[in-house]
PDB file of C-alpha atoms in Angstrom:
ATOM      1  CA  UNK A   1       4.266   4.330  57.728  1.00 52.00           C
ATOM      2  CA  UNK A   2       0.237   4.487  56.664  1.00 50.00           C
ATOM      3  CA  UNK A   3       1.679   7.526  54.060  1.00 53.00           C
ATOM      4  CA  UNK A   4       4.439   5.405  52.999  1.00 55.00           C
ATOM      5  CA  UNK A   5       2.230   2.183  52.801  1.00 54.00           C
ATOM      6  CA  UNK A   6      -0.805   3.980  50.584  1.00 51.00           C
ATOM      7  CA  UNK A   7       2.253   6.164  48.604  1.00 54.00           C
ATOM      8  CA  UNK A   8       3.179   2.982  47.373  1.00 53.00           C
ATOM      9  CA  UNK A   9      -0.331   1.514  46.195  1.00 49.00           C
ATOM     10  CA  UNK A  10      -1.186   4.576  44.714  1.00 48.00           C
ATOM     11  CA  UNK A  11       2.490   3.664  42.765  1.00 49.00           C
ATOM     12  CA  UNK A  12       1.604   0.313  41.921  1.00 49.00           C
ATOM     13  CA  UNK A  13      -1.884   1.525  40.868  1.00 51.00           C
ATOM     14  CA  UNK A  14      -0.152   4.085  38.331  1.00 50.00           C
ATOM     15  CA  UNK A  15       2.167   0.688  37.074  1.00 43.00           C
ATOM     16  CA  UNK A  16      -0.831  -1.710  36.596  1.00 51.00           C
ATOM     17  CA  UNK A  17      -3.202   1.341  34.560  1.00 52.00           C
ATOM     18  CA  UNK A  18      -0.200   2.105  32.742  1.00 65.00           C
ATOM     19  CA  UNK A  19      -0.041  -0.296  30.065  1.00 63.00           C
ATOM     20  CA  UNK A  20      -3.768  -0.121  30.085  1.00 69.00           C
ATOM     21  CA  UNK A  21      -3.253   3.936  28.956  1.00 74.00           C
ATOM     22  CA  UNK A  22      -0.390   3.155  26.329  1.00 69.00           C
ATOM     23  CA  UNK A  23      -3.191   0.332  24.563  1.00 66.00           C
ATOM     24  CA  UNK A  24      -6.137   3.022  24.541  1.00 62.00           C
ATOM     25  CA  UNK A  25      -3.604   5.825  23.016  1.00 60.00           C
ATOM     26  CA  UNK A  26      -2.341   2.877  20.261  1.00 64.00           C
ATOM     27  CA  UNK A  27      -5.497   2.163  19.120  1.00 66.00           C
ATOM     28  CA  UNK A  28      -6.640   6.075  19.207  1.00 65.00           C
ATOM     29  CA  UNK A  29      -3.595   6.063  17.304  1.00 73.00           C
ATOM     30  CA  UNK A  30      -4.448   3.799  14.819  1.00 71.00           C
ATOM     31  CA  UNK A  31      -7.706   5.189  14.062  1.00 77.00           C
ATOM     32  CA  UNK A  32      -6.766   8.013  13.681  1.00 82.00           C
ATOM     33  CA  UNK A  33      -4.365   6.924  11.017  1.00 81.00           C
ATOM     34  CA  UNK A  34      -6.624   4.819   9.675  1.00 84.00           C
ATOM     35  CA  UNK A  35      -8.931   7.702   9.267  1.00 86.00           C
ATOM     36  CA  UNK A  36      -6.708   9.861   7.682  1.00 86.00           C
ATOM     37  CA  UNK A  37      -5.544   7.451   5.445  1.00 86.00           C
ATOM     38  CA  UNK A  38      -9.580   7.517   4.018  1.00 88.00           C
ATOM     39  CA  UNK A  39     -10.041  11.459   3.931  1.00 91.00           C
ATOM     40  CA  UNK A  40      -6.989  11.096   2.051  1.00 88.00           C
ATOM     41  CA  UNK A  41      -8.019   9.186  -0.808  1.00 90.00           C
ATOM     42  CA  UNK A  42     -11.410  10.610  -0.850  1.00 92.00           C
ATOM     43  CA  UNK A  43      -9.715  14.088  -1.506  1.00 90.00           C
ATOM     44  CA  UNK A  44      -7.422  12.558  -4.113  1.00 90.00           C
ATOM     45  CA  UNK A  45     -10.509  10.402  -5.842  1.00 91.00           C
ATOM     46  CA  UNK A  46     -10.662  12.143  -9.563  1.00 90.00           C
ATOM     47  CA  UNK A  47      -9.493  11.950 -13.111  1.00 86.00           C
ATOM     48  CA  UNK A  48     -10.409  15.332 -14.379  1.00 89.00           C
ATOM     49  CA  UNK A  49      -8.265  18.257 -13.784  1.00 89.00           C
ATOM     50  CA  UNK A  50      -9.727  19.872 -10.166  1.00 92.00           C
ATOM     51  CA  UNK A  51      -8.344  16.188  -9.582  1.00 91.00           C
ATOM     52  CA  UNK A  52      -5.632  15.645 -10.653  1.00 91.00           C
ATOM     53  CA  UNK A  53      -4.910  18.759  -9.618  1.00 92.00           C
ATOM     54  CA  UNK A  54      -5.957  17.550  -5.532  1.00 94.00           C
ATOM     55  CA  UNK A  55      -3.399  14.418  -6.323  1.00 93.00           C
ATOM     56  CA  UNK A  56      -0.438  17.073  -6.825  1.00 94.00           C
ATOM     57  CA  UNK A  57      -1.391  19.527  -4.105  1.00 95.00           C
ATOM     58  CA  UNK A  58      -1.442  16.110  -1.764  1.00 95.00           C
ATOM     59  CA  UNK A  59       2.120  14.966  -2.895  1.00 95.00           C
ATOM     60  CA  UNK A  60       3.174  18.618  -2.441  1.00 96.00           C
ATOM     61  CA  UNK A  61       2.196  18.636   1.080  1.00 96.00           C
ATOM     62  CA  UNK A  62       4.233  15.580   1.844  1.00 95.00           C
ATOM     63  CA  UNK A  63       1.491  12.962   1.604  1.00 95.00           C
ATOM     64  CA  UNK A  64       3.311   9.991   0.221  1.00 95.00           C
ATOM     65  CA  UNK A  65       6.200   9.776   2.823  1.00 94.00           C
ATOM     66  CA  UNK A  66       3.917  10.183   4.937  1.00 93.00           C
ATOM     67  CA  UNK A  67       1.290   7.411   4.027  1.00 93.00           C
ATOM     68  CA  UNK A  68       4.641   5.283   3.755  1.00 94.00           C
ATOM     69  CA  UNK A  69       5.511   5.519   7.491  1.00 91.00           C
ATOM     70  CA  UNK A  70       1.772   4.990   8.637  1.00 90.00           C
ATOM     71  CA  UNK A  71       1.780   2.047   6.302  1.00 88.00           C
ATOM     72  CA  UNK A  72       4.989   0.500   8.287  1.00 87.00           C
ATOM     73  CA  UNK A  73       4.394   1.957  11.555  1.00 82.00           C
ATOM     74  CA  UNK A  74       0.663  -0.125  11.489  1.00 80.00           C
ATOM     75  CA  UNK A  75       1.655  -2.647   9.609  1.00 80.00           C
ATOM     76  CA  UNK A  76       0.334  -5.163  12.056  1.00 85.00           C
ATOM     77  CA  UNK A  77      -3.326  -3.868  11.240  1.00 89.00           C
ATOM     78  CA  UNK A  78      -4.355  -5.314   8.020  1.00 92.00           C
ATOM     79  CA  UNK A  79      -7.284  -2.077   7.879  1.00 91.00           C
ATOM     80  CA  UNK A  80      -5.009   0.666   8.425  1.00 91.00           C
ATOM     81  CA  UNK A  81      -2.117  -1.071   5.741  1.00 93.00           C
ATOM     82  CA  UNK A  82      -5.609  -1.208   3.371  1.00 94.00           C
ATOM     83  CA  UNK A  83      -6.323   2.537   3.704  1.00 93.00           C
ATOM     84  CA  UNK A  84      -2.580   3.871   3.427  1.00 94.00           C
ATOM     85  CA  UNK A  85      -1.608   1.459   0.286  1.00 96.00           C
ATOM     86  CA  UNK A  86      -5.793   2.832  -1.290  1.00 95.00           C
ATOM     87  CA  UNK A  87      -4.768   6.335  -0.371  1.00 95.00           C
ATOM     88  CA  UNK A  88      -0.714   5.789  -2.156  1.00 96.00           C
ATOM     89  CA  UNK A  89      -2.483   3.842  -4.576  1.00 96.00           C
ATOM     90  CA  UNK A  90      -4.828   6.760  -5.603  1.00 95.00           C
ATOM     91  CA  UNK A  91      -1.985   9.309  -5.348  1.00 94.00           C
ATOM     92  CA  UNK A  92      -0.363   8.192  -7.795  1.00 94.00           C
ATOM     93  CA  UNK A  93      -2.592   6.950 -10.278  1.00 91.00           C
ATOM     94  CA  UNK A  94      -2.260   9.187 -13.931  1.00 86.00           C
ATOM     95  CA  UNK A  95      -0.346   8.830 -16.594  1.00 76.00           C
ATOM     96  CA  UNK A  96       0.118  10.960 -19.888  1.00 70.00           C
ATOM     97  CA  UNK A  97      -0.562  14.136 -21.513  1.00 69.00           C
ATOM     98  CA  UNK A  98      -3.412  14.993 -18.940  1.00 72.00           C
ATOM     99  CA  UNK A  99      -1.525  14.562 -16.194  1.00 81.00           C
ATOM    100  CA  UNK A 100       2.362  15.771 -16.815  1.00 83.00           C
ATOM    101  CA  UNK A 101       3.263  15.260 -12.713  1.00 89.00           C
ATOM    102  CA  UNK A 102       2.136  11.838 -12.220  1.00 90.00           C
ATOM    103  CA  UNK A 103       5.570  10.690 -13.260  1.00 91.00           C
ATOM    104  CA  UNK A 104       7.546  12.937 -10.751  1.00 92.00           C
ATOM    105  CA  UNK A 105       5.059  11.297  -8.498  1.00 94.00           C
ATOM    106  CA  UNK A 106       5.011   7.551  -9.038  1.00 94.00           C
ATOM    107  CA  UNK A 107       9.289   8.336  -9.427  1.00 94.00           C
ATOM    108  CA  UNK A 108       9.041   9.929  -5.362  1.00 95.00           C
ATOM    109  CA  UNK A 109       7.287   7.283  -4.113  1.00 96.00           C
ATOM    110  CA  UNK A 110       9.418   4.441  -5.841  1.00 96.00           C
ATOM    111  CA  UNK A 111      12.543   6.117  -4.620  1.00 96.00           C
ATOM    112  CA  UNK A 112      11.126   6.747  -1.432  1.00 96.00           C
ATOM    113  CA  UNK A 113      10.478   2.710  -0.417  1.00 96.00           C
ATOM    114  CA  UNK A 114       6.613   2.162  -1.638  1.00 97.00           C
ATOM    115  CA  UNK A 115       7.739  -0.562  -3.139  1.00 97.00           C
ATOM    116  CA  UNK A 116       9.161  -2.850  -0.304  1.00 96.00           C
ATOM    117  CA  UNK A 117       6.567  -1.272   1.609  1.00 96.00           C
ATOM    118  CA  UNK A 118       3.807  -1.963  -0.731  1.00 97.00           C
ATOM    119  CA  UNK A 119       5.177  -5.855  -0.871  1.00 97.00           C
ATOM    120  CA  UNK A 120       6.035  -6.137   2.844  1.00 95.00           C
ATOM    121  CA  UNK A 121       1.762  -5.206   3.738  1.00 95.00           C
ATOM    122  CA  UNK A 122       1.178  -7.521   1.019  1.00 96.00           C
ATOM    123  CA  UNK A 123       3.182 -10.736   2.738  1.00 96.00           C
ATOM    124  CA  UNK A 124       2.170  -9.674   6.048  1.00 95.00           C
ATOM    125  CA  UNK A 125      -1.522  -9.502   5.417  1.00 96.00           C
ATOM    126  CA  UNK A 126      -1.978 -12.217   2.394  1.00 96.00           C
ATOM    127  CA  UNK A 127      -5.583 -13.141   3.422  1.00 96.00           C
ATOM    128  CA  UNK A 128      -7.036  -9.664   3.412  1.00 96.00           C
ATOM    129  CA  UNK A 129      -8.516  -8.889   0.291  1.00 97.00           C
ATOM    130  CA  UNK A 130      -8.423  -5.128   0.728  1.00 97.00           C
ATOM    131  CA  UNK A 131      -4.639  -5.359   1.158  1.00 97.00           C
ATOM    132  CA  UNK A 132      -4.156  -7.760  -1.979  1.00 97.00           C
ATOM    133  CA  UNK A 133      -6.336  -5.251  -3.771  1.00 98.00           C
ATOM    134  CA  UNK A 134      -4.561  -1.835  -3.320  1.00 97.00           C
ATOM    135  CA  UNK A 135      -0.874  -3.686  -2.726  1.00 97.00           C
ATOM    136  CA  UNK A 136      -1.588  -4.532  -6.351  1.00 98.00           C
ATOM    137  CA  UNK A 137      -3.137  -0.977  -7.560  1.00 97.00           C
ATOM    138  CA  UNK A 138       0.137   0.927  -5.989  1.00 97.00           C
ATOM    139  CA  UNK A 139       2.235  -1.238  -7.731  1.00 97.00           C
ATOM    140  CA  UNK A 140      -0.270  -0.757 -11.276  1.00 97.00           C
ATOM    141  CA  UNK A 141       0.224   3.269 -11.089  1.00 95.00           C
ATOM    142  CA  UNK A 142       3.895   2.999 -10.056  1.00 95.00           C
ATOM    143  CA  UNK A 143       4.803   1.466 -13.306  1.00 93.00           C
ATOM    144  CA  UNK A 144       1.475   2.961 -16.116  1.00 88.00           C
ATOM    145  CA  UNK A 145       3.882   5.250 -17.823  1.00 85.00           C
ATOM    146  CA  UNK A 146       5.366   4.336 -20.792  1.00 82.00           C
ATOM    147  CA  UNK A 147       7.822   7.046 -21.111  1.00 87.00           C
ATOM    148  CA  UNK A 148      11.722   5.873 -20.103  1.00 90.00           C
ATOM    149  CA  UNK A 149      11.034   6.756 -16.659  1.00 90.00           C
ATOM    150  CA  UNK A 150       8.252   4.672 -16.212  1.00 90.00           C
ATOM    151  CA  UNK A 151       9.713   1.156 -18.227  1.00 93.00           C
ATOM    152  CA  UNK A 152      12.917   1.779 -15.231  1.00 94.00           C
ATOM    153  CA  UNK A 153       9.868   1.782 -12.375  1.00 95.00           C
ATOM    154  CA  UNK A 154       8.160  -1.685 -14.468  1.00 95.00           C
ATOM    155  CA  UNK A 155      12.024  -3.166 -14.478  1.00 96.00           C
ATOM    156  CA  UNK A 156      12.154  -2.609 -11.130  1.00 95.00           C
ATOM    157  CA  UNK A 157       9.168  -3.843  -9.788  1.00 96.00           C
ATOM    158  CA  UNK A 158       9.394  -6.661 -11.820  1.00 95.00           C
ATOM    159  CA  UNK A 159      12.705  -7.777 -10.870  1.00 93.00           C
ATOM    160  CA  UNK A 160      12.099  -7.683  -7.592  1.00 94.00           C
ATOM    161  CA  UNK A 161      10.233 -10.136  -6.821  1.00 92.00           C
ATOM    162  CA  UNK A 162       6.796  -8.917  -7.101  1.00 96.00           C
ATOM    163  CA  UNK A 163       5.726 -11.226  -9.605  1.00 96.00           C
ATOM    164  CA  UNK A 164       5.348 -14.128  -6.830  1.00 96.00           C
ATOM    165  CA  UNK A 165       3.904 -11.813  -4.181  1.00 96.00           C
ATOM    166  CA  UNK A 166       0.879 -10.579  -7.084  1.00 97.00           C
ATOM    167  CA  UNK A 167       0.365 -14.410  -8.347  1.00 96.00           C
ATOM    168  CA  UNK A 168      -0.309 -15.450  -4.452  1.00 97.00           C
ATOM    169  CA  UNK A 169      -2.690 -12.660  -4.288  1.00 97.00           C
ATOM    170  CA  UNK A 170      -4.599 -14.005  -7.016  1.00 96.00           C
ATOM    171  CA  UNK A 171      -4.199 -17.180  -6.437  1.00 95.00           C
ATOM    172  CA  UNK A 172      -5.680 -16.845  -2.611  1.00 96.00           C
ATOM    173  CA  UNK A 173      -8.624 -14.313  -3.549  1.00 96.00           C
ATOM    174  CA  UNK A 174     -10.349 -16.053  -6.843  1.00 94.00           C
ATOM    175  CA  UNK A 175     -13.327 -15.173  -5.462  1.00 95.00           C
ATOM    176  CA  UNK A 176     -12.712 -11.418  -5.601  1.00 96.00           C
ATOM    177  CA  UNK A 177     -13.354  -9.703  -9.020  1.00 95.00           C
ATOM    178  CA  UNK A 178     -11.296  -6.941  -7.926  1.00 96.00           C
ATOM    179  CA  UNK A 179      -8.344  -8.522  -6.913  1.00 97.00           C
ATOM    180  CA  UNK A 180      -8.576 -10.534 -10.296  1.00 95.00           C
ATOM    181  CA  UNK A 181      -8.756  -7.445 -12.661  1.00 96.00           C
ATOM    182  CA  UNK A 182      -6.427  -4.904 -10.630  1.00 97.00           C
ATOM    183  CA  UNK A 183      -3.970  -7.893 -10.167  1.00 96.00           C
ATOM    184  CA  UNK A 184      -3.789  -9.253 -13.920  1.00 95.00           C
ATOM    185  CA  UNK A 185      -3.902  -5.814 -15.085  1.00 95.00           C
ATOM    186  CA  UNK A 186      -0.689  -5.689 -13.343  1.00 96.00           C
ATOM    187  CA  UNK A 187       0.455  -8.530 -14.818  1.00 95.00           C
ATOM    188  CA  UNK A 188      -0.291  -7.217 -18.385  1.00 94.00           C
ATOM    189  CA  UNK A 189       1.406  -3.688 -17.831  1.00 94.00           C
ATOM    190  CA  UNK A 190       4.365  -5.142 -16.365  1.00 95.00           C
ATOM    191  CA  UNK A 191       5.236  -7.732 -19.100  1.00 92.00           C
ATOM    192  CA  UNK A 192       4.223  -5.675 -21.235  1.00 89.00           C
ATOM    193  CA  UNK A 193       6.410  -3.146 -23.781  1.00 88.00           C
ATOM    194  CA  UNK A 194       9.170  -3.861 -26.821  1.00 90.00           C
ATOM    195  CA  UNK A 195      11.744  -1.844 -24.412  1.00 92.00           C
ATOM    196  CA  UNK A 196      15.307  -3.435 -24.073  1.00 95.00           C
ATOM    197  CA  UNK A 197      13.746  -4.810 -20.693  1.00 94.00           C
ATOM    198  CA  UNK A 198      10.894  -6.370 -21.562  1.00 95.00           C
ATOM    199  CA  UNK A 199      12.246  -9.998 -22.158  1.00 96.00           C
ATOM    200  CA  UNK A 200      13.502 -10.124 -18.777  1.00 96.00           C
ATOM    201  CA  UNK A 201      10.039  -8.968 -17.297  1.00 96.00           C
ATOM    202  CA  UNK A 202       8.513 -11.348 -19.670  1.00 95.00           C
ATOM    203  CA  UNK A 203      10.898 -14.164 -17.966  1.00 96.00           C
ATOM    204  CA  UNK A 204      10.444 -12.925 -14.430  1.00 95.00           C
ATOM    205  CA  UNK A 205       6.594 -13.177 -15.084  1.00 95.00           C
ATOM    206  CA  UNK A 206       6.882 -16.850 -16.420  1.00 95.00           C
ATOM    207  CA  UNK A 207       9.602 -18.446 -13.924  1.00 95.00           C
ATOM    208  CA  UNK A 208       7.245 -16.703 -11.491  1.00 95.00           C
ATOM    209  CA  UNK A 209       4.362 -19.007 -12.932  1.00 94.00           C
ATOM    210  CA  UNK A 210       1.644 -16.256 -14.355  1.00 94.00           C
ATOM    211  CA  UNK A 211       0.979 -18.457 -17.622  1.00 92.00           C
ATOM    212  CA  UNK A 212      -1.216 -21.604 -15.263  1.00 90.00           C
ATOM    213  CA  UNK A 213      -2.528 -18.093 -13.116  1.00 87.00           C
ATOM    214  CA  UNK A 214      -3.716 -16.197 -16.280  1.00 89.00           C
ATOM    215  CA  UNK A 215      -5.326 -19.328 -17.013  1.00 89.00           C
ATOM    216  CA  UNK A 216      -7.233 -19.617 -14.436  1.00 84.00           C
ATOM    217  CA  UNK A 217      -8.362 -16.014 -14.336  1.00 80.00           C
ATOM    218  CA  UNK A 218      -9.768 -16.579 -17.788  1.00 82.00           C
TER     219      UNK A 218
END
């Protein structure tokens, strides 16, 4: 009976430091994504061609589905959805002759969900500056070509509804300089254009109510 009695604390002793082992390996978890998620971007950080160059060998390894699901499967920390969306973010920045794969790359990651992704951090964290910040600079180098492909990525975003999620952003962080330029920089780009699109961007923008925010950036 003493074995059974002590087999059975030693039971409910393994129950009760259970849930305490699951919390320790979440947030080793999420600091370890969190982590990655900076290496990341500091290995992508770069304009000139050993850059650019890093940017491509990233997306070949799988980086952006893969920043994607840490993006969603952390969502509920507003640090760990700012390093994944500054890592995407700098992934995919380029655009032009310098930098021929950037399309193929902002194209993966649009088809691959970055941009409900990108949104959904940006809703679920709307205070954090960091988030407001990058949420906007993903969606900036998802639509900075000009080329066909790129004016179907700046329809897209803009008829999706991102228009209200970028003008909160701006609206709740006047104080930040960054948020202010990255965000109506955004703006700009995606009304931007003489494409067949452009007047419904340009309407999406305005129902949306960027005229009074543009305004107020000035």
């Amino acid at each position: 009976h003493g074995h059974s009695t002590a087999q059975q604390a030693g039971e409910e002793e393994g129950v009760q430091a259970h849930p305490h082992r699951a919390a320790l390996h979440a947030a080793h978890a999420h600091r370890a994504a969190l982590n990655a998620c900076w290496a990341l971007s500091n290995l992508c950080l770069g304009t000139d061609a050993a850059g650019l160059a890093r940017k491509q060998a990233a997306f070949e390894a799988g980086a952006v589905p893969v920043l994607l699901r840490v993006a969603e499967a952390h969502c509920a920390h507003a640090d760990t959805a700012e390093q994944a969306l500054k890592s995407l973010g700098t992934l995919l920045a380029g655009s032009g002759a310098e930098d021929a794969a950037a399309g193929g790359r902002q194209a993966a990651a649009l088809e691959g969900g970055a941009l409900g992704v990108t949104l959904g951090a940006m809703r679920q964290h709307t205070a954090h500056e960091g988030v407001a910040r990058f949420g906007c600079m993903v969606l900036l180098n998802l639509t900075s070509a000009a080329d066909a492909s790129g004016l179907a990525r700046r329809q897209a975003v803009s008829l999706s509804g991102a228009f209200s999620q970028v003008l909160l952003a701006l609206s709740l962080h006047r104080a930040s300089a960054r948020v202010q330029a990255v965000g109506t920089c955004l703006l700009g780009g995606l009304a931007g254009g003489a494409d067949p699109g452009a007047p419904a961007r340009k309407r999406a923008a305005l129902d949306a109510g960027a005229l009074p925010a543009l305004v107020q950036a000035l």
